[in-house]
Short mmCIF file of N, CA and C in Angstrom, two decimals:
data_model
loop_
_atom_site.label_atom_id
_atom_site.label_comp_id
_atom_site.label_asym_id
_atom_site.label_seq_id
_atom_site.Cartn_x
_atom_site.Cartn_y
_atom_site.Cartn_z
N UNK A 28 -10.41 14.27 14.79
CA UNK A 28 -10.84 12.89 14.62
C UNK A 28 -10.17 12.28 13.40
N UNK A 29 -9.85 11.07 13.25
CA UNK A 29 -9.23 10.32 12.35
C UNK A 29 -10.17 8.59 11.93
N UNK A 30 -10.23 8.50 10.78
CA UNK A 30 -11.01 7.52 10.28
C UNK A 30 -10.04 6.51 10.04
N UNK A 31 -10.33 5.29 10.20
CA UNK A 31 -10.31 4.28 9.24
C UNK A 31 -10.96 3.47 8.47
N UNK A 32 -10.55 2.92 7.55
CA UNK A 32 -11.13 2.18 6.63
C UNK A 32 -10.11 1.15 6.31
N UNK A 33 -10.27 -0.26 6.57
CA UNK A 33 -9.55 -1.35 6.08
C UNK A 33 -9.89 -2.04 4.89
N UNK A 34 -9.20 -2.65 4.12
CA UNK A 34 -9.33 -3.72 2.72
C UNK A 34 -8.58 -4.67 2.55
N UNK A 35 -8.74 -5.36 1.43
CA UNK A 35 -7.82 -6.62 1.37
C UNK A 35 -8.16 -7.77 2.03
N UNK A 36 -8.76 -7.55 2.80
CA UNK A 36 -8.90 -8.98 3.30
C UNK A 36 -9.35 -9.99 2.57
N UNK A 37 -9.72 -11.26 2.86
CA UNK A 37 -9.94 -12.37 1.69
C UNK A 37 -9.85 -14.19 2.40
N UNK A 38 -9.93 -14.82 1.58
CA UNK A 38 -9.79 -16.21 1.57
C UNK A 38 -8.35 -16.73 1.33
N UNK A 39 -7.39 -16.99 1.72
CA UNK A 39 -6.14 -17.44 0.96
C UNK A 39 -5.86 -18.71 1.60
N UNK A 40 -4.86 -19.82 0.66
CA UNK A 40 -4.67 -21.10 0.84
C UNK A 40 -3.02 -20.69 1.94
N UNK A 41 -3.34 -21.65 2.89
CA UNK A 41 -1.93 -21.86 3.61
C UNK A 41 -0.43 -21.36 2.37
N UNK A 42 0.28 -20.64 3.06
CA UNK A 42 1.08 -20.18 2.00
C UNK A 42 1.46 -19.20 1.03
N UNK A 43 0.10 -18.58 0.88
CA UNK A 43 -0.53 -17.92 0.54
C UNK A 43 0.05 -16.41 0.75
N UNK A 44 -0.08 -14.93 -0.03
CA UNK A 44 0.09 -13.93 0.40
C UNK A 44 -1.75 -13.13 0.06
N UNK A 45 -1.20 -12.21 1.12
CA UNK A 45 -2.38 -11.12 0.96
C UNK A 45 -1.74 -9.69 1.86
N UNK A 46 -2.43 -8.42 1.25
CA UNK A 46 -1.84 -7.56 1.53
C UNK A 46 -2.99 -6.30 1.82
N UNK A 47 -3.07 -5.98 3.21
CA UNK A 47 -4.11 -5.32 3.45
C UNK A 47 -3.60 -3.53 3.63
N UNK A 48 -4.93 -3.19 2.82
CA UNK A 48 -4.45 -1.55 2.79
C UNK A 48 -5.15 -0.66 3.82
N UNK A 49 -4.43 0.46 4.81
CA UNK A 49 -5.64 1.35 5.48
C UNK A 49 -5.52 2.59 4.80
N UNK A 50 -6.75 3.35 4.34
CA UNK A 50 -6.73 4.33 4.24
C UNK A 50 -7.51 5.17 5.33
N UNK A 51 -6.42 6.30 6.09
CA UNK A 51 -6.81 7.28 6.94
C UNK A 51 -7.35 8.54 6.40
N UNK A 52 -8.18 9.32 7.02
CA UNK A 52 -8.89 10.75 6.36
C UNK A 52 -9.24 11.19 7.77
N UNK A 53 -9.09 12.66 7.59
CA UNK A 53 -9.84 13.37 9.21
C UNK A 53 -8.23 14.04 9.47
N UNK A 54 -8.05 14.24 10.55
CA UNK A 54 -7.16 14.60 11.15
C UNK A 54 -5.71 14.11 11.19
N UNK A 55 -5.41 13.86 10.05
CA UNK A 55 -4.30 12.98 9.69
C UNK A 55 -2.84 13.16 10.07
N UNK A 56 -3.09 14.84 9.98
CA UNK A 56 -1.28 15.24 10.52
C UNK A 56 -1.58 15.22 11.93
N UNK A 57 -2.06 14.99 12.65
CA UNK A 57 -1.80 14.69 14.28
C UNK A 57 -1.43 13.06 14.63
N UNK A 58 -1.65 11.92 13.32
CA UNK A 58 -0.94 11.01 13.36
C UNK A 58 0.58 10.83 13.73
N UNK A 59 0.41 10.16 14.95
CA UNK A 59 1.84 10.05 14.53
C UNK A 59 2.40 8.28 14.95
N UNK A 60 1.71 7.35 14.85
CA UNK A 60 1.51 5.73 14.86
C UNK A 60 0.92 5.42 14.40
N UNK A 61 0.82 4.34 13.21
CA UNK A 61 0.06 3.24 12.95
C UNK A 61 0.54 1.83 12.80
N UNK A 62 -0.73 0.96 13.02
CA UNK A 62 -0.50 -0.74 13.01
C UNK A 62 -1.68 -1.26 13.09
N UNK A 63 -1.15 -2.25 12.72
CA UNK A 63 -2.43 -3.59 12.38
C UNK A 63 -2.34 -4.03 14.12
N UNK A 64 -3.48 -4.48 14.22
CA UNK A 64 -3.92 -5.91 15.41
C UNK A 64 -4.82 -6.96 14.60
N UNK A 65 -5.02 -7.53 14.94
CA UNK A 65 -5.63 -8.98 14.53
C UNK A 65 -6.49 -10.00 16.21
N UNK A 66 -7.48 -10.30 16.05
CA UNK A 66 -8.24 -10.89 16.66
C UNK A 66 -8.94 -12.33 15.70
N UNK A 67 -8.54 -13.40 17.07
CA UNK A 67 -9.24 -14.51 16.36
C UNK A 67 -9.95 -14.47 17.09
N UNK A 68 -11.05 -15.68 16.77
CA UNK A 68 -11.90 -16.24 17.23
C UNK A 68 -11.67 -16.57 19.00
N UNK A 69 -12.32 -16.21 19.95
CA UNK A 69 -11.92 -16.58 21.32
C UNK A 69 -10.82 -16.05 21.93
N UNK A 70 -10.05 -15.43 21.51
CA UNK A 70 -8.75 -14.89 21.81
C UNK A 70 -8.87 -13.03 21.73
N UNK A 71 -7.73 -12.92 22.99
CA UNK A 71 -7.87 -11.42 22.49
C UNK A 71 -7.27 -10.57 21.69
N UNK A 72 -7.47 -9.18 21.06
CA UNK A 72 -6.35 -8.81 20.11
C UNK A 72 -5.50 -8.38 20.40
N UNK A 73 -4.65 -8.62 19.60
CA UNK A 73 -3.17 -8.63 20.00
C UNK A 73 -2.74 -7.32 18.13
N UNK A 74 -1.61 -7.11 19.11
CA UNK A 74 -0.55 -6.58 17.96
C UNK A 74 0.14 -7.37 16.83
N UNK A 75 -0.26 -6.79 15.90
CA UNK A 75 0.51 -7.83 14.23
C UNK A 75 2.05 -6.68 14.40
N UNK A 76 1.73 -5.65 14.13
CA UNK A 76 2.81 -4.55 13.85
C UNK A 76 2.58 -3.42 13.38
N UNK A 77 3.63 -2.16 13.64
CA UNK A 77 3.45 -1.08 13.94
C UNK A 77 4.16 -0.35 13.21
N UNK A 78 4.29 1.31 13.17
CA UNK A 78 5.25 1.82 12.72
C UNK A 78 5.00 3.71 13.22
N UNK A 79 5.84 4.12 13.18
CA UNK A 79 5.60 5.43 13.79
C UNK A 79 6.06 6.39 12.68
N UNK A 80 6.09 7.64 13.03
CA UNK A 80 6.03 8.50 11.90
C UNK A 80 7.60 8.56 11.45
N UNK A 81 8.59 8.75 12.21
CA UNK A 81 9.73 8.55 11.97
C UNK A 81 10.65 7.35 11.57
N UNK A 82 9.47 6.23 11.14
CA UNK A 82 9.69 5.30 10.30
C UNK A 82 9.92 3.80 11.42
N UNK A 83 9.89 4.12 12.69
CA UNK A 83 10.48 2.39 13.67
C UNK A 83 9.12 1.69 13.74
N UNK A 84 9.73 -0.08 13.68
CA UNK A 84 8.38 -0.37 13.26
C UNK A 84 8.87 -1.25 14.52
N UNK A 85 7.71 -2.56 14.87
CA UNK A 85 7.91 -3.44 15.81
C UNK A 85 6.50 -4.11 15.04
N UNK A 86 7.30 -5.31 15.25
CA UNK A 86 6.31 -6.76 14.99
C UNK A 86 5.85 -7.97 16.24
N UNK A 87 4.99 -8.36 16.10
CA UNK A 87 4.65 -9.68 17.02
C UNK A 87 6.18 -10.64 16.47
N UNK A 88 5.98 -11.44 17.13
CA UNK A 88 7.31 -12.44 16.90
C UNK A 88 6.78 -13.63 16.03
N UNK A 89 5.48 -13.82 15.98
CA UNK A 89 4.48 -14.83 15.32
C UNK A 89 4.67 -14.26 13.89
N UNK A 90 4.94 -12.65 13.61
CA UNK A 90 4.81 -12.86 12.10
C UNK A 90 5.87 -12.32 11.99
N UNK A 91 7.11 -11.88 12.58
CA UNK A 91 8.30 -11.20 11.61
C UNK A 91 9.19 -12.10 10.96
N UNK A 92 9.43 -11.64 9.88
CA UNK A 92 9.88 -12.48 8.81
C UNK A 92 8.84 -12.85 7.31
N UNK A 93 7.65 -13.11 8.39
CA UNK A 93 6.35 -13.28 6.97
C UNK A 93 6.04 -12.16 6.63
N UNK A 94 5.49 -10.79 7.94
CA UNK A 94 4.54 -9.68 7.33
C UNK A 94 5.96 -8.46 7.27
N UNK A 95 5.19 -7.35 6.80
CA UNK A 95 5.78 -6.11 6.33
C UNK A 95 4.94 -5.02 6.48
N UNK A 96 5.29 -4.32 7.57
CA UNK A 96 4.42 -3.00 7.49
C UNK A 96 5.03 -1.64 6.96
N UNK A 97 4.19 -0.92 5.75
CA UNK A 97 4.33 0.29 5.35
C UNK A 97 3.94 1.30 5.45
N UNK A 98 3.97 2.41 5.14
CA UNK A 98 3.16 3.33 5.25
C UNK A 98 3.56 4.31 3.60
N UNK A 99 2.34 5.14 3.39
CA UNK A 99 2.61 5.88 2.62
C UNK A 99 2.31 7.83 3.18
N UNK A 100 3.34 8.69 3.75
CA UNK A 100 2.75 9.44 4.53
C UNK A 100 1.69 8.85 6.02
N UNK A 101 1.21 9.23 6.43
CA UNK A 101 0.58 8.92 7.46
C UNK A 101 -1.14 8.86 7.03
N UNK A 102 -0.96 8.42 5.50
CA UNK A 102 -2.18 8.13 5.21
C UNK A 102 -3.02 6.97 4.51
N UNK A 103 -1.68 6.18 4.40
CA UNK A 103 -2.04 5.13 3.50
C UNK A 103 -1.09 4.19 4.40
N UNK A 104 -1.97 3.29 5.12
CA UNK A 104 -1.09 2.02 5.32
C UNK A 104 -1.02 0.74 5.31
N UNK A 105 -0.06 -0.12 5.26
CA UNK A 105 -0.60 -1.51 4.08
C UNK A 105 0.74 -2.92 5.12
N UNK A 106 -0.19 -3.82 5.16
CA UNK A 106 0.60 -4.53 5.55
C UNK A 106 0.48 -5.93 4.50
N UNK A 107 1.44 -6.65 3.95
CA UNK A 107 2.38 -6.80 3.19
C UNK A 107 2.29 -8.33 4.10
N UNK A 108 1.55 -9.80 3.55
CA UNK A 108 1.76 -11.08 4.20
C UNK A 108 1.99 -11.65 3.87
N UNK A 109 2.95 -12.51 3.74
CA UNK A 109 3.89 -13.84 2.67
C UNK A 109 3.33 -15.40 3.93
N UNK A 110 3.37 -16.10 3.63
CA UNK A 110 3.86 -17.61 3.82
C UNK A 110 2.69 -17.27 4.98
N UNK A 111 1.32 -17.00 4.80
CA UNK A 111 0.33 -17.29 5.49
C UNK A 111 0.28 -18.94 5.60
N UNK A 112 -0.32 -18.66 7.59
CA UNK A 112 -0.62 -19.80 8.11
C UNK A 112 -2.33 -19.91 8.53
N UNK A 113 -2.90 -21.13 8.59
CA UNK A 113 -4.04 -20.74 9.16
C UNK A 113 -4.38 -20.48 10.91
N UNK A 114 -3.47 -20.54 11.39
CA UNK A 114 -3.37 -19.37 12.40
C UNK A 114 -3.18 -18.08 12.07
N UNK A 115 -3.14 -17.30 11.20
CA UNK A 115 -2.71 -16.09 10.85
C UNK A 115 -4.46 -15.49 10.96
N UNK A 116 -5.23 -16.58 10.44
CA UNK A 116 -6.98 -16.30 10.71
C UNK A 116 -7.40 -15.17 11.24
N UNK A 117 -8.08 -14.17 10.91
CA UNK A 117 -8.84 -13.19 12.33
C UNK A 117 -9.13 -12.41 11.35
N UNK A 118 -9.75 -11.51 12.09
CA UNK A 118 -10.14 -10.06 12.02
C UNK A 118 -9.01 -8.83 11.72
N UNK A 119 -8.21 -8.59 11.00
CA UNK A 119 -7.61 -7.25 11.03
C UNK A 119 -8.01 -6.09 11.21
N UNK A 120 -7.21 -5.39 12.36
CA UNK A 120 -7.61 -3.98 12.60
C UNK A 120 -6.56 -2.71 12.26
N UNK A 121 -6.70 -1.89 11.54
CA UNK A 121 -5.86 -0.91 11.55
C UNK A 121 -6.40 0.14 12.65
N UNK A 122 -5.00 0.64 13.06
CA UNK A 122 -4.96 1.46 14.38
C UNK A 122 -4.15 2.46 14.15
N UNK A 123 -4.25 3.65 14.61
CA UNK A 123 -3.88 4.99 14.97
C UNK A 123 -3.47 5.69 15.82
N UNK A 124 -2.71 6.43 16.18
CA UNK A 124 -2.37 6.88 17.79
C UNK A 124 -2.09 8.26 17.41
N UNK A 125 -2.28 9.49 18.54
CA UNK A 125 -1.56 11.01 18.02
C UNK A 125 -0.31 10.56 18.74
N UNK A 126 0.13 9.60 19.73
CA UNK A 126 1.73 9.58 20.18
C UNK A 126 2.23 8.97 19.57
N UNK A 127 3.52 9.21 19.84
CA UNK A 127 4.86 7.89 19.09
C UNK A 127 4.31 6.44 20.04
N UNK A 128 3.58 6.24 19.47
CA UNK A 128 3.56 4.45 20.47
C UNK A 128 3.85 3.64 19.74
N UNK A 129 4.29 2.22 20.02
CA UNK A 129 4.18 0.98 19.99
C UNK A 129 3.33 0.36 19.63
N UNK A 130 2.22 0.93 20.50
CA UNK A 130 0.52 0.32 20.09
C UNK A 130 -0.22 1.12 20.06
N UNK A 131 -0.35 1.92 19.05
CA UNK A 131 -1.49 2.62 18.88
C UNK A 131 -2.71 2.22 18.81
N UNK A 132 -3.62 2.95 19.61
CA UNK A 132 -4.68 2.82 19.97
C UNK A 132 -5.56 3.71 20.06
N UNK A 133 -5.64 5.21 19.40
CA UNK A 133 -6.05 5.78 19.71
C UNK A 133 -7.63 5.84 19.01
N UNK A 134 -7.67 5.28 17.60
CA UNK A 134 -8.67 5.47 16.54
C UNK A 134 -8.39 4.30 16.03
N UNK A 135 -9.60 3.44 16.00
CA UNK A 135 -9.70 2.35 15.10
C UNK A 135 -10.41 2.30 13.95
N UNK A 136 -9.97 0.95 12.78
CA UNK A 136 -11.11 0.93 11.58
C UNK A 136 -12.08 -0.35 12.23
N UNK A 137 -12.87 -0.61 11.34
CA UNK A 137 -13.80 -1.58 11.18
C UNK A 137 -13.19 -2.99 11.43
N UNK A 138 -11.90 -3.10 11.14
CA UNK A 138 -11.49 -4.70 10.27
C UNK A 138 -12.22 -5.02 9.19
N UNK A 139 -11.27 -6.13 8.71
CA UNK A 139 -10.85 -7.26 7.68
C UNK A 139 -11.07 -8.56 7.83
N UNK A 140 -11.82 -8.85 7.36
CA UNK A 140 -11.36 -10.67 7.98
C UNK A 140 -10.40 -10.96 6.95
N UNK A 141 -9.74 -11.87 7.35
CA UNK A 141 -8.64 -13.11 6.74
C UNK A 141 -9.09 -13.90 7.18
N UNK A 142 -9.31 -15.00 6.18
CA UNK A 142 -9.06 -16.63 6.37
C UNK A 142 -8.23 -17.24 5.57
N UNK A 143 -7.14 -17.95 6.71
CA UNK A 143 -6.33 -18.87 5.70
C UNK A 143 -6.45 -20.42 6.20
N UNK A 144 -6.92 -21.26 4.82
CA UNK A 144 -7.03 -22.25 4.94
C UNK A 144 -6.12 -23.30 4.62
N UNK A 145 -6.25 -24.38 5.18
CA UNK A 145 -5.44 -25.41 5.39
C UNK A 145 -4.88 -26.27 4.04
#
């Protein structure tokens, strides 16, 4: 089993950066994906971006260029948001997978909210 725990989240003005951290515990070396999703209000969640153990990442097309996903080992991971919009709004989720995916899904955290205002 593998945990998450998300942070960072916050209030920020249009423009704005914020930078959310996951820390994983449990079963960590059977990681081998992580990424953020994000859920707004009424909508379903979708993928922010990803990254796998051998370092390939993939982004939504809505944020590449603004966000940045890292990792530290497969235990610390942090995504990195410049030139927030208030569509960027939601819930952040950090996600986990034991495969090389795209979208890991295997173990979720709690979320984050973000709000970015106008």
């Amino acid at each position: 089993q593998v945990q998450l725990v998300e942070s960072g989240g916050g209030l920020v003005q249009a423009g704005g950066s914020l930078r959310l951290t996951c820390l994983a515990s449990g079963s960590i070396f059977s990681i081998n994906a992580m990424g953020w999703y994000r859920q707004a209000p009424g909508k379903q969640r979708e993928l922010v971006a990803a990254i796998t153990r051998d370092g390939s990442t993939n982004y939504a097309g809505s944020v590449r260029g603004r966000f940045a996903i890292s990792r530290n080992g497969m235990n610390i991971l942090k995504l990195q948001m410049t030139s927030l919009k208030p569509e960027d709004t939601a819930v952040y989720y950090c996600a986990a997978d034991t495969r090389l995916e795209t979208h890991p899904a295997d173990y979720w955290g709690q979320g984050t909210q973000v709000t970015v205002s106008s």
